[in-house]
Short mmCIF file of C-alpha atoms and ligand atoms in Angstrom, two decimals:
data_model
loop_
_atom_site.label_atom_id
_atom_site.label_comp_id
_atom_site.label_asym_id
_atom_site.label_seq_id
_atom_site.Cartn_x
_atom_site.Cartn_y
_atom_site.Cartn_z
CA MET A 1 41.57 -20.53 -68.48
CA HIS A 2 44.70 -21.75 -66.72
CA ASP A 3 44.40 -23.98 -63.71
CA LEU A 4 46.51 -22.25 -61.06
CA THR A 5 45.69 -24.42 -58.07
CA HIS A 6 49.15 -26.07 -58.16
CA VAL A 7 51.07 -22.79 -58.26
CA ARG A 8 52.51 -21.66 -54.96
CA PHE A 9 52.78 -17.94 -54.46
CA GLN A 10 56.42 -17.08 -53.90
CA GLY A 11 56.09 -13.39 -53.09
CA VAL A 12 58.49 -11.50 -50.84
CA ARG A 13 57.49 -11.63 -47.19
CA GLN A 14 56.69 -8.18 -46.07
CA VAL A 15 58.30 -7.01 -42.89
CA ARG A 16 55.88 -4.96 -40.85
CA PRO A 17 57.22 -1.75 -39.31
CA ALA A 18 57.64 -1.96 -35.57
CA GLN A 19 54.31 -1.19 -33.99
CA ALA A 20 53.75 1.15 -31.10
CA PRO A 21 52.52 -0.78 -28.04
CA ARG A 22 48.76 -1.12 -28.25
CA ARG A 23 46.76 0.84 -25.72
CA LEU A 24 44.27 -1.23 -23.78
CA THR A 25 41.05 0.59 -24.31
CA VAL A 26 37.58 -0.79 -23.67
CA PRO A 27 35.76 -0.71 -26.99
CA PRO A 28 32.64 1.41 -26.81
CA GLU A 29 29.46 -0.64 -26.77
CA LYS A 30 27.40 -0.30 -29.91
CA THR A 31 24.23 1.68 -29.68
CA LEU A 32 20.96 -0.04 -28.93
CA GLY A 33 19.35 -1.63 -31.99
CA PRO A 34 16.14 -0.26 -33.51
CA LEU A 35 13.82 -3.01 -32.24
CA ALA A 36 15.10 -2.90 -28.64
CA THR A 37 14.79 0.89 -28.72
CA ASP A 38 11.24 0.69 -30.04
CA VAL A 39 10.11 -1.97 -27.55
CA LEU A 40 11.55 -0.10 -24.55
CA ALA A 41 10.15 3.26 -25.64
CA ARG A 42 6.69 1.77 -26.24
CA ALA A 43 6.85 0.24 -22.75
CA GLY A 44 7.54 3.70 -21.32
CA LEU A 45 11.17 2.89 -20.48
CA ASP A 46 14.13 5.07 -21.43
CA PRO A 47 16.25 3.16 -23.99
CA GLN A 48 19.25 5.35 -23.12
CA VAL A 49 19.64 3.80 -19.66
CA TYR A 50 20.17 0.26 -20.98
CA ARG A 51 23.49 -1.24 -22.03
CA PRO A 52 23.26 -2.28 -25.68
CA LEU A 53 25.25 -5.53 -25.50
CA PRO A 54 23.06 -7.57 -23.12
CA LEU A 55 19.94 -6.49 -25.00
CA ALA A 56 21.48 -7.21 -28.41
CA ARG A 57 21.72 -10.85 -27.30
CA ARG A 58 17.96 -10.88 -26.75
CA VAL A 59 16.88 -9.45 -30.10
CA SER A 60 16.46 -12.87 -31.73
CA ALA A 61 14.16 -13.96 -28.87
CA CYS A 62 12.23 -10.74 -29.39
CA LEU A 63 11.89 -11.45 -33.13
CA ARG A 64 10.58 -14.92 -32.27
CA ALA A 65 8.06 -13.48 -29.81
CA LEU A 66 6.79 -11.20 -32.55
CA ASP A 67 7.00 -13.95 -35.19
CA VAL A 68 8.98 -11.79 -37.63
CA ALA A 69 12.30 -12.15 -39.43
CA SER A 70 13.78 -8.67 -39.15
CA GLU A 71 13.90 -5.78 -36.70
CA SER A 72 12.06 -3.47 -39.10
CA ASP A 73 9.30 -6.09 -39.48
CA GLY A 74 9.17 -6.28 -35.67
CA ILE A 75 8.69 -2.53 -35.37
CA ARG A 76 5.97 -2.63 -38.02
CA ARG A 77 4.23 -5.53 -36.27
CA LEU A 78 4.23 -3.73 -32.95
CA ARG A 79 2.68 -0.70 -34.62
CA GLN A 80 -0.12 -2.91 -35.96
CA ARG A 81 -0.41 -5.16 -32.90
CA PRO A 82 0.33 -3.19 -29.71
CA ASP A 83 -1.09 -6.12 -27.74
CA LEU A 84 2.16 -7.99 -28.55
CA LEU A 85 4.25 -5.48 -26.59
CA PRO A 86 4.25 -7.38 -23.25
CA ALA A 87 5.53 -10.53 -24.99
CA ALA A 88 8.24 -8.52 -26.80
CA LEU A 89 9.32 -6.82 -23.57
CA ASP A 90 9.41 -10.15 -21.73
CA ALA A 91 11.68 -11.54 -24.45
CA LEU A 92 13.96 -8.50 -24.38
CA LEU A 93 14.44 -8.10 -20.63
CA ILE A 94 15.74 -11.25 -19.03
CA GLY A 95 13.54 -12.30 -16.12
CA VAL A 96 15.49 -15.34 -14.94
CA SER A 97 15.05 -15.88 -11.22
CA GLU A 98 14.60 -18.71 -8.75
CA PHE A 99 13.72 -19.37 -5.14
CA PHE A 100 16.67 -18.85 -2.79
CA ARG A 101 18.88 -17.94 -5.75
CA ASP A 102 22.51 -17.86 -4.63
CA PRO A 103 21.88 -19.94 -1.46
CA PRO A 104 24.83 -18.60 0.61
CA VAL A 105 23.28 -15.13 0.38
CA PHE A 106 19.91 -16.37 1.64
CA ASP A 107 21.73 -18.31 4.39
CA ALA A 108 23.32 -15.04 5.47
CA VAL A 109 19.93 -13.30 5.33
CA ARG A 110 18.48 -16.03 7.53
CA THR A 111 21.33 -16.35 10.01
CA SER A 112 22.59 -12.80 10.33
CA VAL A 113 20.51 -10.13 8.53
CA LEU A 114 17.07 -11.05 9.88
CA PRO A 115 18.23 -11.68 13.47
CA SER A 116 19.99 -8.32 13.42
CA LEU A 117 16.87 -6.54 12.11
CA ALA A 118 14.51 -8.44 14.41
CA GLY A 119 16.22 -7.04 17.48
CA ARG A 120 15.43 -3.48 16.46
CA ARG A 121 12.06 -3.40 14.72
CA THR A 122 8.90 -5.41 14.89
CA ARG A 123 7.50 -4.47 11.48
CA LEU A 124 10.07 -4.90 8.78
CA ARG A 125 9.84 -3.27 5.35
CA ILE A 126 11.45 -5.21 2.54
CA TRP A 127 11.73 -4.27 -1.15
CA SER A 128 12.75 -6.38 -4.13
CA VAL A 129 13.75 -4.14 -7.07
CA GLY A 130 13.41 -5.88 -10.45
CA CYS A 131 11.56 -8.72 -8.72
CA SER A 132 10.59 -10.56 -11.95
CA THR A 133 7.92 -13.20 -11.17
CA GLY A 134 8.44 -12.97 -7.43
CA ALA A 135 10.63 -15.93 -6.42
CA GLU A 136 13.17 -13.65 -4.70
CA LEU A 137 10.66 -11.77 -2.56
CA TYR A 138 8.65 -14.90 -1.75
CA SER A 139 11.92 -16.50 -0.58
CA ALA A 140 12.45 -13.56 1.77
CA ALA A 141 8.82 -13.82 2.94
CA ILE A 142 9.31 -17.52 3.71
CA LEU A 143 12.40 -16.75 5.78
CA LEU A 144 10.48 -14.05 7.64
CA ALA A 145 7.65 -16.49 8.31
CA GLU A 146 10.14 -19.07 9.59
CA ALA A 147 11.61 -16.45 11.93
CA GLY A 148 8.15 -15.41 13.16
CA LEU A 149 8.59 -11.96 11.56
CA LEU A 150 6.06 -12.08 8.74
CA ALA A 151 3.00 -10.80 10.60
CA GLY A 152 2.92 -7.03 10.19
CA ALA A 153 5.88 -6.98 7.80
CA GLU A 154 5.49 -5.01 4.56
CA LEU A 155 7.03 -6.56 1.48
CA LEU A 156 7.10 -4.79 -1.87
CA GLY A 157 8.11 -6.22 -5.24
CA THR A 158 8.56 -3.92 -8.25
CA ASP A 159 9.36 -4.69 -11.86
CA CYS A 160 8.84 -2.84 -15.14
CA ARG A 161 7.18 -5.86 -16.81
CA ALA A 162 3.45 -5.98 -16.20
CA GLN A 163 3.28 -9.70 -17.08
CA ALA A 164 5.95 -10.56 -14.52
CA ILE A 165 4.12 -8.59 -11.84
CA ALA A 166 0.78 -10.24 -12.69
CA SER A 167 2.45 -13.63 -12.41
CA ALA A 168 4.14 -12.72 -9.10
CA ARG A 169 0.79 -11.59 -7.71
CA GLU A 170 -0.77 -14.89 -8.76
CA GLY A 171 2.04 -16.73 -6.98
CA VAL A 172 1.69 -19.94 -8.98
CA PHE A 173 4.88 -21.81 -9.91
CA GLU A 174 5.63 -25.04 -11.74
CA ALA A 175 6.83 -28.00 -9.69
CA ASP A 176 10.31 -27.57 -11.16
CA ALA A 177 10.65 -24.09 -9.69
CA LEU A 178 10.20 -25.51 -6.19
CA LYS A 179 13.36 -27.63 -6.39
CA THR A 180 15.37 -24.93 -4.64
CA VAL A 181 12.76 -24.49 -1.91
CA GLY A 182 13.38 -27.90 -0.42
CA ARG A 183 11.28 -30.66 1.10
CA VAL A 184 10.63 -28.95 4.40
CA LEU A 185 9.64 -25.46 3.27
CA GLY A 186 7.87 -26.58 0.07
CA PRO A 187 4.83 -28.23 1.69
CA ARG A 188 4.74 -25.56 4.38
CA TYR A 189 4.51 -22.58 2.04
CA PHE A 190 2.96 -23.91 -1.19
CA ASP A 191 -0.46 -25.40 -1.92
CA SER A 192 -0.94 -27.80 -4.78
CA VAL A 193 -3.18 -26.27 -7.48
CA PRO A 194 -4.06 -27.56 -10.99
CA ALA A 195 -1.43 -25.32 -12.64
CA GLY A 196 1.35 -26.25 -10.20
CA PHE A 197 2.01 -24.92 -6.70
CA ARG A 198 0.68 -21.70 -5.22
CA VAL A 199 2.33 -19.68 -2.46
CA THR A 200 0.09 -19.93 0.61
CA GLY A 201 -2.45 -17.18 1.22
CA ALA A 202 -0.75 -15.84 4.37
CA VAL A 203 2.52 -15.27 2.52
CA ARG A 204 0.81 -13.77 -0.53
CA ALA A 205 -1.19 -11.42 1.69
CA SER A 206 2.01 -9.93 3.12
CA VAL A 207 3.37 -8.93 -0.29
CA THR A 208 2.45 -5.99 -2.53
CA TRP A 209 3.42 -5.97 -6.20
CA GLN A 210 3.78 -2.92 -8.42
CA VAL A 211 4.73 -2.27 -12.02
CA ALA A 212 7.44 0.38 -11.65
CA ASP A 213 10.54 1.58 -13.48
CA ALA A 214 13.62 1.32 -11.27
CA THR A 215 15.24 4.12 -13.26
CA GLY A 216 12.31 6.46 -12.52
CA GLU A 217 10.66 7.47 -9.28
CA LEU A 218 11.37 5.05 -6.45
CA PRO A 219 8.95 3.97 -3.70
CA LYS A 220 8.56 6.22 -0.68
CA GLY A 221 9.58 5.52 2.88
CA LEU A 222 12.48 3.63 4.42
CA PHE A 223 13.24 -0.05 3.98
CA ASP A 224 15.05 -2.40 6.34
CA LEU A 225 16.14 -4.75 3.60
CA VAL A 226 16.40 -4.17 -0.15
CA PHE A 227 17.17 -6.82 -2.76
CA CYS A 228 18.55 -5.31 -5.96
CA ARG A 229 20.00 -8.31 -7.76
CA ASN A 230 20.76 -8.98 -11.39
CA LEU A 231 19.14 -5.82 -12.68
CA VAL A 232 21.95 -3.27 -12.73
CA ILE A 233 24.02 -5.51 -15.02
CA TYR A 234 21.64 -4.37 -17.80
CA LEU A 235 21.93 -0.66 -17.04
CA GLN A 236 24.36 2.09 -18.04
CA PRO A 237 26.78 3.21 -15.30
CA ALA A 238 25.01 6.55 -14.73
CA ALA A 239 21.66 4.80 -14.23
CA VAL A 240 23.29 2.27 -11.89
CA ALA A 241 24.80 5.07 -9.81
CA ARG A 242 21.41 6.85 -9.61
CA LEU A 243 19.59 3.66 -8.64
CA PHE A 244 22.05 2.72 -5.89
CA GLN A 245 21.97 6.29 -4.60
CA GLY A 246 18.16 6.14 -4.49
CA ILE A 247 18.23 2.79 -2.71
CA ALA A 248 20.86 3.93 -0.18
CA SER A 249 18.74 6.95 0.67
CA ARG A 250 15.77 4.66 1.28
CA LEU A 251 17.61 2.31 3.62
CA ALA A 252 16.66 2.72 7.25
CA PRO A 253 19.65 3.21 9.59
CA GLY A 254 21.15 -0.24 10.08
CA GLY A 255 19.24 -1.50 7.02
CA PHE A 256 20.69 -3.95 4.50
CA LEU A 257 21.13 -4.02 0.73
CA VAL A 258 21.60 -7.32 -1.10
CA VAL A 259 23.10 -7.24 -4.62
CA GLY A 260 23.71 -9.94 -7.24
CA LYS A 261 26.70 -12.27 -7.39
CA ALA A 262 28.51 -10.20 -10.04
CA GLU A 263 27.49 -6.82 -8.65
CA ARG A 264 29.00 -4.30 -6.24
CA ALA A 265 27.41 -1.29 -4.60
CA PRO A 266 29.33 1.91 -5.33
CA GLN A 267 31.44 3.52 -2.61
CA GLY A 268 30.53 6.80 -0.98
CA LEU A 269 26.92 5.93 -0.19
CA GLY A 270 27.44 5.23 3.50
CA LEU A 271 27.21 1.48 2.96
CA THR A 272 29.68 -1.00 4.39
CA ALA A 273 30.19 -4.59 3.29
CA ALA A 274 28.43 -7.01 5.62
CA GLY A 275 29.05 -10.28 3.77
CA ARG A 276 29.28 -11.41 0.17
CA GLY A 277 26.83 -9.32 -1.82
CA ILE A 278 25.44 -7.74 1.35
CA TYR A 279 25.85 -4.12 2.48
CA ARG A 280 24.66 -2.32 5.55
CA ARG A 281 23.80 1.31 6.12
CA ALA A 282 25.42 2.77 9.19
CA ASP A 283 23.36 3.22 12.32
CA VAL A 284 22.76 6.75 13.54
C1 LIG B 301 17.34 -11.15 -14.21
S1 LIG B 301 15.88 -10.55 -13.46
C2 LIG B 301 16.32 -10.56 -11.74
C3 LIG B 301 15.23 -11.11 -10.86
C4 LIG B 301 15.62 -11.21 -9.38
N1 LIG B 301 15.99 -9.94 -8.84
C5 LIG B 301 16.73 -12.20 -9.20
O1 LIG B 301 17.88 -11.82 -9.07
O2 LIG B 301 16.44 -13.41 -9.18
C6 LIG B 301 15.97 -8.81 -13.87
C7 LIG B 301 14.63 -8.13 -13.75
O3 LIG B 301 14.82 -6.72 -13.85
C8 LIG B 301 13.69 -6.19 -14.51
N2 LIG B 301 13.98 -4.87 -15.04
C9 LIG B 301 14.70 -4.52 -16.12
N3 LIG B 301 14.69 -3.19 -16.29
C10 LIG B 301 13.94 -2.68 -15.28
C11 LIG B 301 13.54 -1.37 -14.91
N4 LIG B 301 13.94 -0.30 -15.61
N5 LIG B 301 12.76 -1.22 -13.83
C12 LIG B 301 12.34 -2.29 -13.12
N6 LIG B 301 12.68 -3.55 -13.41
C13 LIG B 301 13.48 -3.74 -14.48
C14 LIG B 301 13.37 -7.22 -15.59
O4 LIG B 301 12.06 -7.10 -16.04
C15 LIG B 301 13.66 -8.53 -14.84
O5 LIG B 301 12.49 -9.06 -14.29
#
């Protein structure tokens, strides 16, 4: 065998034909993988409404939760061990949340949204869609309590993950999670318990938690304030449009919708911008 490592290739440089200007098209997202599809379907959720890319990033966490090496093994394991489904769903759907997440938004809720609502109604109805383990809705409840509006208020938190809802109902958080609550509100609204800190009974009593699919039937009645943050980023555009339409139709006249930092409510729903990430339904 000849050693050719010293030989330089001296071929003729090919001249490429002039190319037509490339069209800027958004590449279609791949379809949802088999494990994500299986987990969602088993949980009673419609895999078609989810965007594949964000969930694809979670598949390895899902494999770890199921203690398997491949998606097909994961599907097999779930067939044998349906009790592992909640853990797999928790790994697949990101539940990151924190108290007073995106502080300027909660400042606006405190300084302008609640005062505006307080002048019109005594019993406010507030809904957190995709509430995860409850930090968002408890933050709102704390602001209501501070404004003297909690008594008689109805607060509802919904999420499709049963484990998240059970945890929200329990209302126990690790000390670390209270960092964003602050030194004044922390001791006022949390009791020290062996597992960490528990939201005080009065605040917990004002909140109802439900396992519910935001892409299915929505709660009845009108709400004065709806938080729908960091959920629609995981959904397909048609599902996002349906959800926002459903929320808009459940906003009381003059009611507010709060969305996530990277999210926008669609136009044509009778909502006007009332601050960063905050929309208001017109009064009648
Ligand atoms: C990133 S967390 C957002 C939590 C909170 N809203 C916040 O912004 O801090 C997204 C939540 O949406 C929930 N979720 C995903 N799909 C859902 C669906 N179809 N129906 C209800 N909740 C859903 C997830 O379980 C997760 O708890």
